[in-house]
Amino acid sequence: MFPVCLKYSRNYQDAEDTLQDSFLTIFDKIKQYKSKGSFEGWLKRIAINTALQKYRKKEPLYIKSKEVETLDLEEESFENVDFDVNFLLELIQKLPDRYRLVFNLYVLDDYTHKEIAQMLRISEGTSKSNLSRARYILKKQLEAHQQKTV
């Protein structure tokens, strides 16, 4: 569960706090698990929800509500480049909270924009816009890193 918490946290210490809070919730609600679906999936969902709750309480998510033209970043290719997983995780963690949450939910955890919109209390268009911006930022950072190593 720690890797899940780390994905949704700004740093290692925040991830540790989220993990601890997740376990408190799990122990408190263990009787609610009905053996439907995987136990690991249930645990992961609690960890994700705990991380999202922390950000809602910490500060309002100022997510752009104005729809922005979606950038077509799927065309970009880094096929011949080998990026370290830890480096990629660092880049993702440095994204603004609003972009990091949408990126992780959509790309890494396979939620739909409709589900993300409900979870973060935003519109689907805002979710798409924030995903596009996160991809754009990551693309620029990867390009800059690639140029430094060439």
Coordinates of N, CA, C and O in Angstrom, one line a residue:
M1 N 0.8 -1.2 0.0 CA 0.0 0.0 0.0 C 0.9 1.3 0.0 O 0.4 2.3 -0.4
F2 N 2.1 1.2 0.5 CA 2.9 2.4 0.5 C 3.2 3.0 -0.8 O 3.1 4.2 -1.0
P3 N 3.4 2.1 -1.9 CA 3.6 2.7 -3.2 C 2.4 3.5 -3.7 O 2.5 4.6 -4.3
V4 N 1.2 3.1 -3.3 CA 0.0 3.8 -3.7 C 0.0 5.1 -3.0 O -0.3 6.2 -3.6
C5 N 0.3 5.1 -1.7 CA 0.3 6.4 -0.9 C 1.4 7.3 -1.4 O 1.2 8.5 -1.5
L6 N 2.5 6.8 -1.8 CA 3.6 7.6 -2.4 C 3.2 8.3 -3.7 O 3.6 9.4 -3.9
K7 N 2.5 7.6 -4.5 CA 2.0 8.2 -5.8 C 1.2 9.4 -5.6 O 1.2 10.3 -6.3
Y8 N 0.4 9.4 -4.5 CA -0.6 10.5 -4.3 C 0.0 11.5 -3.3 O -0.8 12.4 -2.9
S9 N 1.2 11.4 -2.9 CA 1.8 12.3 -1.9 C 2.9 13.2 -2.5 O 3.5 12.8 -3.5
R10 N 3.1 14.3 -1.9 CA 4.1 15.2 -2.4 C 5.5 14.7 -2.0 O 6.5 14.9 -2.7
N11 N 5.6 13.9 -0.9 CA 6.9 13.4 -0.5 C 6.8 12.2 0.4 O 5.7 11.7 0.6
Y12 N 7.9 11.6 0.8 CA 7.9 10.4 1.5 C 7.2 10.5 2.9 O 6.5 9.6 3.3
Q13 N 7.4 11.6 3.6 CA 6.7 11.8 4.9 C 5.2 11.9 4.8 O 4.5 11.3 5.6
D14 N 4.7 12.6 3.8 CA 3.3 12.7 3.5 C 2.7 11.3 3.2 O 1.6 10.9 3.7
A15 N 3.5 10.5 2.5 CA 3.1 9.1 2.1 C 3.0 8.3 3.4 O 2.0 7.5 3.5
E16 N 3.9 8.5 4.3 CA 3.9 7.7 5.6 C 2.7 8.1 6.4 O 2.0 7.2 6.9
D17 N 2.4 9.4 6.4 CA 1.2 9.8 7.1 C -0.1 9.3 6.5 O -1.0 8.8 7.2
T18 N -0.2 9.3 5.2 CA -1.3 8.8 4.5 C -1.5 7.3 4.7 O -2.6 6.8 5.0
L19 N -0.4 6.5 4.7 CA -0.4 5.1 5.0 C -0.9 4.8 6.4 O -1.8 4.0 6.6
Q20 N -0.4 5.6 7.4 CA -0.9 5.4 8.7 C -2.4 5.7 8.9 O -3.1 4.9 9.5
D21 N -2.8 6.8 8.3 CA -4.2 7.1 8.3 C -5.1 6.1 7.6 O -6.2 5.8 8.0
S22 N -4.5 5.5 6.5 CA -5.3 4.5 5.8 C -5.4 3.2 6.7 O -6.5 2.7 6.7
F23 N -4.4 2.8 7.4 CA -4.5 1.7 8.2 C -5.5 1.9 9.4 O -6.2 1.0 9.8
L24 N -5.5 3.1 9.9 CA -6.5 3.4 10.9 C -7.9 3.3 10.4 O -8.8 2.7 11.1
T25 N -8.1 3.8 9.2 CA -9.5 3.6 8.6 C -9.8 2.1 8.3 O -10.9 1.7 8.5
I26 N -8.8 1.4 7.8 CA -9.0 0.0 7.5 C -9.4 -0.8 8.8 O -10.3 -1.6 8.8
F27 N -8.6 -0.6 9.9 CA -8.9 -1.2 11.1 C -10.3 -0.8 11.7 O -11.0 -1.7 12.2
D28 N -10.7 0.4 11.4 CA -12.0 0.9 11.9 C -13.1 0.3 11.1 O -14.2 0.0 11.6
K29 N -12.9 0.1 9.8 CA -14.0 -0.4 8.9 C -13.8 -1.8 8.4 O -14.5 -2.2 7.4
I30 N -13.0 -2.6 9.0 CA -12.7 -3.9 8.5 C -14.0 -4.8 8.4 O -14.1 -5.6 7.5
K31 N -14.9 -4.5 9.3 CA -16.2 -5.3 9.3 C -17.1 -5.0 8.1 O -18.0 -5.7 7.8
Q32 N -16.8 -3.9 7.4 CA -17.6 -3.5 6.3 C -17.1 -4.2 5.0 O -17.9 -4.2 4.0
Y33 N -16.0 -4.8 5.1 CA -15.5 -5.6 3.9 C -16.4 -6.8 3.8 O -16.5 -7.7 4.7
K34 N -17.0 -7.0 2.6 CA -18.0 -8.1 2.4 C -17.4 -9.3 1.6 O -18.2 -10.1 1.1
S35 N -16.1 -9.4 1.4 CA -15.5 -10.4 0.6 C -16.0 -10.4 -0.8 O -15.9 -11.4 -1.5
K36 N -16.4 -9.3 -1.3 CA -16.8 -9.1 -2.7 C -15.6 -8.4 -3.4 O -15.3 -7.3 -3.0
G37 N -15.0 -9.0 -4.3 CA -13.9 -8.4 -5.0 C -12.6 -8.7 -4.1 O -12.7 -9.4 -3.1
S38 N -11.5 -8.2 -4.6 CA -10.3 -8.5 -3.9 C -10.1 -7.6 -2.7 O -10.4 -6.5 -2.7
F39 N -9.5 -8.2 -1.7 CA -9.1 -7.5 -0.5 C -8.1 -6.4 -0.8 O -8.2 -5.3 -0.2
E40 N -7.2 -6.7 -1.6 CA -6.1 -5.8 -2.0 C -6.7 -4.5 -2.7 O -6.3 -3.4 -2.5
G41 N -7.7 -4.8 -3.5 CA -8.4 -3.7 -4.2 C -9.1 -2.8 -3.2 O -9.2 -1.6 -3.3
W42 N -9.7 -3.4 -2.2 CA -10.4 -2.7 -1.1 C -9.4 -1.8 -0.4 O -9.7 -0.6 -0.1
L43 N -8.3 -2.4 -0.1 CA -7.2 -1.6 0.7 C -6.7 -0.5 -0.2 O -6.6 0.6 0.4
K44 N -6.5 -0.7 -1.5 CA -6.0 0.3 -2.3 C -7.0 1.5 -2.4 O -6.6 2.6 -2.4
R45 N -8.3 1.2 -2.5 CA -9.3 2.2 -2.6 C -9.3 3.1 -1.4 O -9.4 4.3 -1.4
I46 N -9.1 2.4 -0.2 CA -9.1 3.2 1.0 C -7.9 4.1 1.1 O -8.0 5.3 1.5
A47 N -6.7 3.6 0.6 CA -5.5 4.4 0.6 C -5.7 5.6 -0.4 O -5.3 6.8 0.0
I48 N -6.3 5.4 -1.5 CA -6.5 6.5 -2.5 C -7.5 7.5 -1.9 O -7.2 8.7 -1.9
N49 N -8.6 7.0 -1.3 CA -9.6 7.9 -0.7 C -9.0 8.7 0.5 O -9.3 9.9 0.6
T50 N -8.1 8.1 1.2 CA -7.5 8.8 2.4 C -6.6 9.9 1.9 O -6.6 11.0 2.4
A51 N -5.8 9.6 0.8 CA -5.0 10.7 0.2 C -5.8 11.8 -0.3 O -5.5 13.0 -0.1
L52 N -6.9 11.5 -1.0 CA -7.7 12.6 -1.6 C -8.4 13.4 -0.4 O -8.5 14.6 -0.6
Q53 N -8.8 12.7 0.6 CA -9.4 13.5 1.8 C -8.4 14.4 2.4 O -8.7 15.5 2.8
K54 N -7.1 14.0 2.5 CA -6.1 14.8 3.1 C -5.9 16.1 2.2 O -5.8 17.2 2.8
Y55 N -6.0 16.0 0.9 CA -5.8 17.2 0.1 C -7.0 18.1 0.1 O -6.9 19.3 0.1
R56 N -8.2 17.5 0.3 CA -9.4 18.3 0.4 C -9.4 19.1 1.7 O -9.8 20.2 1.7
K57 N -8.9 18.5 2.8 CA -8.9 19.2 4.1 C -7.8 20.2 4.1 O -7.9 21.3 4.7
K58 N -6.6 19.8 3.5 CA -5.4 20.6 3.6 C -5.6 22.0 3.0 O -5.3 23.0 3.6
E59 N -6.1 22.0 1.8 CA -6.3 23.2 1.0 C -7.3 22.9 -0.1 O -7.3 21.8 -0.6
P60 N -8.0 23.9 -0.5 CA -8.9 23.7 -1.6 C -8.2 23.4 -2.9 O -7.1 23.9 -3.1
L61 N -8.7 22.5 -3.7 CA -8.1 22.1 -4.9 C -8.5 23.2 -5.9 O -9.6 23.2 -6.4
Y62 N -7.6 24.1 -6.3 CA -7.9 25.1 -7.3 C -7.6 24.5 -8.6 O -6.5 24.7 -9.2
I63 N -8.6 23.8 -9.1 CA -8.5 23.1 -10.4 C -9.2 24.0 -11.4 O -10.3 24.5 -11.2
K64 N -8.5 24.2 -12.5 CA -9.0 25.1 -13.6 C -10.4 24.5 -14.0 O -10.5 23.4 -14.4
S65 N -11.4 25.4 -13.9 CA -12.7 25.0 -14.4 C -13.0 25.3 -15.8 O -13.9 24.8 -16.4
K66 N -12.1 26.2 -16.4 CA -12.3 26.6 -17.8 C -11.7 25.5 -18.6 O -10.5 25.1 -18.4
E67 N -12.5 24.9 -19.5 CA -12.0 23.9 -20.4 C -10.9 24.4 -21.3 O -11.0 25.5 -21.9
V68 N -9.8 23.7 -21.4 CA -8.7 24.1 -22.2 C -8.6 23.0 -23.3 O -8.8 21.8 -23.1
E69 N -8.2 23.4 -24.5 CA -8.0 22.5 -25.6 C -7.1 21.4 -25.1 O -6.0 21.6 -24.6
T70 N -7.5 20.1 -25.3 CA -6.7 19.0 -24.9 C -5.4 18.9 -25.8 O -5.5 18.9 -27.0
L71 N -4.3 18.8 -25.2 CA -3.1 18.7 -25.9 C -2.9 17.3 -26.4 O -3.1 16.3 -25.6
D72 N -2.5 17.0 -27.6 CA -2.3 15.7 -28.1 C -0.9 15.2 -27.8 O 0.0 15.4 -28.6
L73 N -0.7 14.7 -26.6 CA 0.6 14.2 -26.2 C 0.9 12.7 -26.4 O 2.0 12.3 -26.2
E74 N -0.2 12.0 -26.8 CA 0.0 10.6 -27.1 C 1.0 10.4 -28.2 O 1.6 9.3 -28.3
E75 N 1.1 11.4 -29.1 CA 1.9 11.2 -30.3 C 3.4 11.3 -29.9 O 4.3 10.8 -30.6
E76 N 3.7 11.9 -28.8 CA 5.1 12.0 -28.3 C 5.7 10.7 -28.0 O 5.0 9.9 -27.4
S77 N 6.9 10.4 -28.4 CA 7.5 9.1 -28.2 C 8.8 9.3 -27.4 O 9.6 10.1 -27.8
F78 N 9.0 8.4 -26.4 CA 10.2 8.3 -25.7 C 10.7 6.9 -25.8 O 11.2 6.3 -24.8
E79 N 10.4 6.2 -26.9 CA 10.6 4.8 -27.0 C 12.1 4.4 -26.7 O 12.4 3.4 -26.1
N80 N 13.0 5.1 -27.3 CA 14.4 4.7 -27.2 C 15.1 5.3 -25.9 O 16.3 5.2 -25.8
V81 N 14.3 5.9 -25.0 CA 14.9 6.5 -23.8 C 14.4 5.6 -22.6 O 13.3 5.2 -22.5
D82 N 15.4 5.4 -21.8 CA 15.1 4.6 -20.6 C 15.2 5.5 -19.4 O 16.2 6.0 -19.0
F83 N 14.0 5.8 -18.8 CA 13.9 6.6 -17.6 C 13.8 5.7 -16.4 O 13.0 4.7 -16.4
D84 N 14.5 6.1 -15.3 CA 14.4 5.4 -14.1 C 13.0 5.6 -13.4 O 12.5 6.7 -13.4
V85 N 12.5 4.5 -12.9 CA 11.1 4.6 -12.3 C 11.1 5.6 -11.1 O 10.2 6.4 -11.0
N86 N 12.2 5.6 -10.3 CA 12.2 6.6 -9.2 C 12.3 8.0 -9.7 O 11.7 8.9 -9.2
F87 N 13.0 8.2 -10.9 CA 13.0 9.6 -11.5 C 11.6 10.0 -11.9 O 11.2 11.1 -11.7
L88 N 10.9 9.1 -12.6 CA 9.6 9.4 -13.0 C 8.6 9.7 -11.9 O 7.8 10.6 -11.9
L89 N 8.7 8.9 -10.8 CA 7.9 9.1 -9.6 C 8.2 10.5 -9.0 O 7.3 11.2 -8.6
E90 N 9.5 10.9 -9.0 CA 9.9 12.2 -8.5 C 9.2 13.3 -9.4 O 8.7 14.3 -8.8
L91 N 9.2 13.1 -10.7 CA 8.6 14.1 -11.5 C 7.1 14.2 -11.3 O 6.5 15.3 -11.2
I92 N 6.4 13.1 -11.1 CA 5.0 13.1 -10.9 C 4.7 13.7 -9.5 O 3.8 14.5 -9.4
Q93 N 5.5 13.5 -8.5 CA 5.3 14.1 -7.2 C 5.5 15.6 -7.2 O 4.9 16.3 -6.4
K94 N 6.3 16.1 -8.1 CA 6.5 17.5 -8.2 C 5.4 18.3 -9.0 O 5.4 19.5 -8.9
L95 N 4.5 17.5 -9.6 CA 3.4 18.2 -10.3 C 2.5 18.9 -9.2 O 2.4 18.5 -8.1
P96 N 1.9 20.0 -9.6 CA 0.9 20.6 -8.7 C -0.1 19.6 -8.3 O -0.5 18.7 -9.1
D97 N -0.6 19.7 -7.1 CA -1.5 18.7 -6.5 C -2.7 18.4 -7.4 O -3.0 17.2 -7.7
R98 N -3.3 19.4 -8.0 CA -4.5 19.2 -8.8 C -4.1 18.3 -10.1 O -4.9 17.5 -10.5
Y99 N -3.0 18.6 -10.6 CA -2.6 17.8 -11.8 C -2.1 16.4 -11.4 O -2.4 15.4 -12.1
R100 N -1.4 16.3 -10.3 CA -0.9 15.0 -9.9 C -2.0 14.0 -9.6 O -2.0 12.9 -9.9
L101 N -3.0 14.5 -8.9 CA -4.2 13.7 -8.5 C -4.9 13.1 -9.8 O -5.2 11.9 -9.9
V102 N -5.2 14.0 -10.7 CA -5.9 13.6 -11.9 C -5.0 12.6 -12.7 O -5.5 11.6 -13.2
F103 N -3.7 13.0 -12.9 CA -2.8 12.1 -13.6 C -2.7 10.7 -13.0 O -2.9 9.7 -13.7
N104 N -2.5 10.6 -11.7 CA -2.5 9.3 -11.0 C -3.8 8.5 -11.2 O -3.7 7.3 -11.5
L105 N -4.9 9.2 -10.9 CA -6.2 8.5 -11.0 C -6.4 8.0 -12.4 O -6.9 6.8 -12.6
Y106 N -6.1 8.8 -13.4 CA -6.4 8.4 -14.8 C -5.4 7.4 -15.4 O -5.7 6.4 -15.9
V107 N -4.1 7.8 -15.3 CA -3.1 7.1 -16.0 C -2.7 5.8 -15.2 O -2.5 4.7 -15.8
L108 N -2.4 6.0 -13.9 CA -1.9 4.9 -13.1 C -2.9 4.0 -12.5 O -2.6 2.8 -12.3
D109 N -4.1 4.5 -12.3 CA -5.1 3.7 -11.6 C -6.4 3.4 -12.4 O -7.3 2.9 -11.9
D110 N -6.4 3.8 -13.7 CA -7.4 3.5 -14.7 C -8.8 4.0 -14.3 O -9.8 3.3 -14.6
Y111 N -8.9 5.1 -13.6 CA -10.3 5.7 -13.4 C -10.7 6.5 -14.6 O -9.8 7.0 -15.4
T112 N -12.0 6.6 -14.9 CA -12.5 7.4 -16.0 C -12.5 8.8 -15.6 O -12.5 9.1 -14.4
H113 N -12.7 9.7 -16.5 CA -12.8 11.1 -16.2 C -14.1 11.4 -15.4 O -14.1 12.2 -14.5
K114 N -15.1 10.6 -15.7 CA -16.4 10.7 -15.0 C -16.2 10.4 -13.5 O -16.6 11.1 -12.6
E115 N -15.5 9.3 -13.2 CA -15.2 8.9 -11.8 C -14.3 9.9 -11.1 O -14.5 10.2 -10.0
I116 N -13.3 10.4 -11.8 CA -12.4 11.4 -11.3 C -13.2 12.7 -10.9 O -13.0 13.2 -9.8
A117 N -14.0 13.1 -11.8 CA -14.8 14.3 -11.6 C -15.7 14.1 -10.3 O -15.7 15.0 -9.5
Q118 N -16.2 12.9 -10.1 CA -17.0 12.7 -8.9 C -16.1 12.7 -7.7 O -16.5 13.3 -6.6
M119 N -15.0 12.1 -7.7 CA -14.1 12.0 -6.6 C -13.5 13.3 -6.2 O -13.4 13.6 -5.0
L120 N -13.2 14.1 -7.1 CA -12.6 15.4 -6.8 C -13.6 16.6 -6.8 O -13.2 17.7 -6.6
R121 N -14.8 16.3 -7.2 CA -15.9 17.3 -7.2 C -15.6 18.4 -8.2 O -15.6 19.6 -7.9
I122 N -15.2 17.9 -9.4 CA -15.0 18.8 -10.5 C -15.7 18.3 -11.7 O -16.4 17.3 -11.7
S123 N -15.7 19.1 -12.8 CA -16.3 18.6 -14.1 C -15.4 17.6 -14.8 O -14.2 17.6 -14.6
E124 N -16.0 16.9 -15.7 CA -15.2 16.0 -16.6 C -14.3 16.7 -17.4 O -13.1 16.3 -17.6
G125 N -14.7 17.9 -17.9 CA -13.9 18.7 -18.8 C -12.7 19.2 -18.0 O -11.5 19.3 -18.5
T126 N -12.9 19.6 -16.7 CA -11.8 20.0 -15.9 C -10.8 18.9 -15.7 O -9.6 19.1 -15.7
S127 N -11.3 17.7 -15.5 CA -10.4 16.5 -15.3 C -9.6 16.3 -16.6 O -8.4 16.1 -16.5
K128 N -10.2 16.4 -17.7 CA -9.5 16.2 -19.0 C -8.4 17.3 -19.2 O -7.3 17.0 -19.6
S129 N -8.8 18.5 -18.8 CA -7.9 19.6 -18.9 C -6.7 19.5 -18.0 O -5.5 19.7 -18.4
N130 N -6.9 19.1 -16.8 CA -5.8 18.9 -15.8 C -4.9 17.7 -16.2 O -3.7 17.8 -16.0
L131 N -5.5 16.7 -16.8 CA -4.7 15.5 -17.3 C -3.8 16.0 -18.4 O -2.6 15.7 -18.4
S132 N -4.3 16.8 -19.3 CA -3.6 17.3 -20.4 C -2.4 18.2 -19.9 O -1.3 18.1 -20.4
R133 N -2.7 19.0 -19.0 CA -1.6 19.9 -18.4 C -0.6 19.1 -17.7 O 0.6 19.4 -17.9
A134 N -1.0 18.1 -17.0 CA 0.0 17.2 -16.3 C 0.9 16.5 -17.3 O 2.1 16.5 -17.1
R135 N 0.3 16.0 -18.4 CA 1.1 15.3 -19.4 C 2.1 16.3 -20.1 O 3.2 16.0 -20.4
Y136 N 1.6 17.5 -20.3 CA 2.4 18.6 -20.9 C 3.6 18.9 -20.0 O 4.8 19.0 -20.5
I137 N 3.4 19.1 -18.8 CA 4.5 19.4 -17.8 C 5.5 18.2 -17.8 O 6.7 18.4 -17.8
L138 N 5.0 17.0 -17.7 CA 5.9 15.8 -17.6 C 6.7 15.7 -18.9 O 7.9 15.4 -18.9
K139 N 6.0 16.0 -20.0 CA 6.7 15.9 -21.3 C 7.8 16.9 -21.4 O 9.0 16.5 -21.8
K140 N 7.6 18.1 -21.0 CA 8.7 19.1 -21.0 C 9.8 18.7 -20.0 O 11.0 18.9 -20.4
Q141 N 9.5 18.2 -18.9 CA 10.5 17.8 -17.9 C 11.3 16.6 -18.5 O 12.6 16.6 -18.3
L142 N 10.7 15.7 -19.1 CA 11.4 14.5 -19.7 C 12.3 15.0 -20.8 O 13.4 14.5 -21.0
E143 N 11.8 15.9 -21.7 CA 12.6 16.4 -22.8 C 13.8 17.1 -22.2 O 14.9 17.0 -22.8
A144 N 13.6 17.9 -21.2 CA 14.8 18.7 -20.6 C 15.8 17.7 -20.0 O 17.0 17.8 -20.2
H145 N 15.3 16.7 -19.4 CA 16.2 15.6 -18.8 C 16.9 14.9 -19.9 O 18.1 14.6 -19.8
Q146 N 16.2 14.6 -21.0 CA 16.8 13.9 -22.1 C 17.9 14.7 -22.8 O 19.0 14.2 -23.1
Q147 N 17.7 16.0 -22.9 CA 18.7 16.9 -23.5 C 19.9 17.0 -22.6 O 21.0 17.1 -23.1
K148 N 19.8 16.9 -21.3 CA 20.9 17.0 -20.4 C 21.8 15.8 -20.5 O 23.0 15.8 -20.3
T149 N 21.1 14.6 -20.7 CA 21.9 13.3 -20.8 C 22.5 13.0 -22.1 O 23.2 12.1 -22.3
V150 N 22.1 13.8 -23.1 CA 22.6 13.5 -24.5 C 24.0 14.1 -24.7 O 24.5 15.0 -24.1

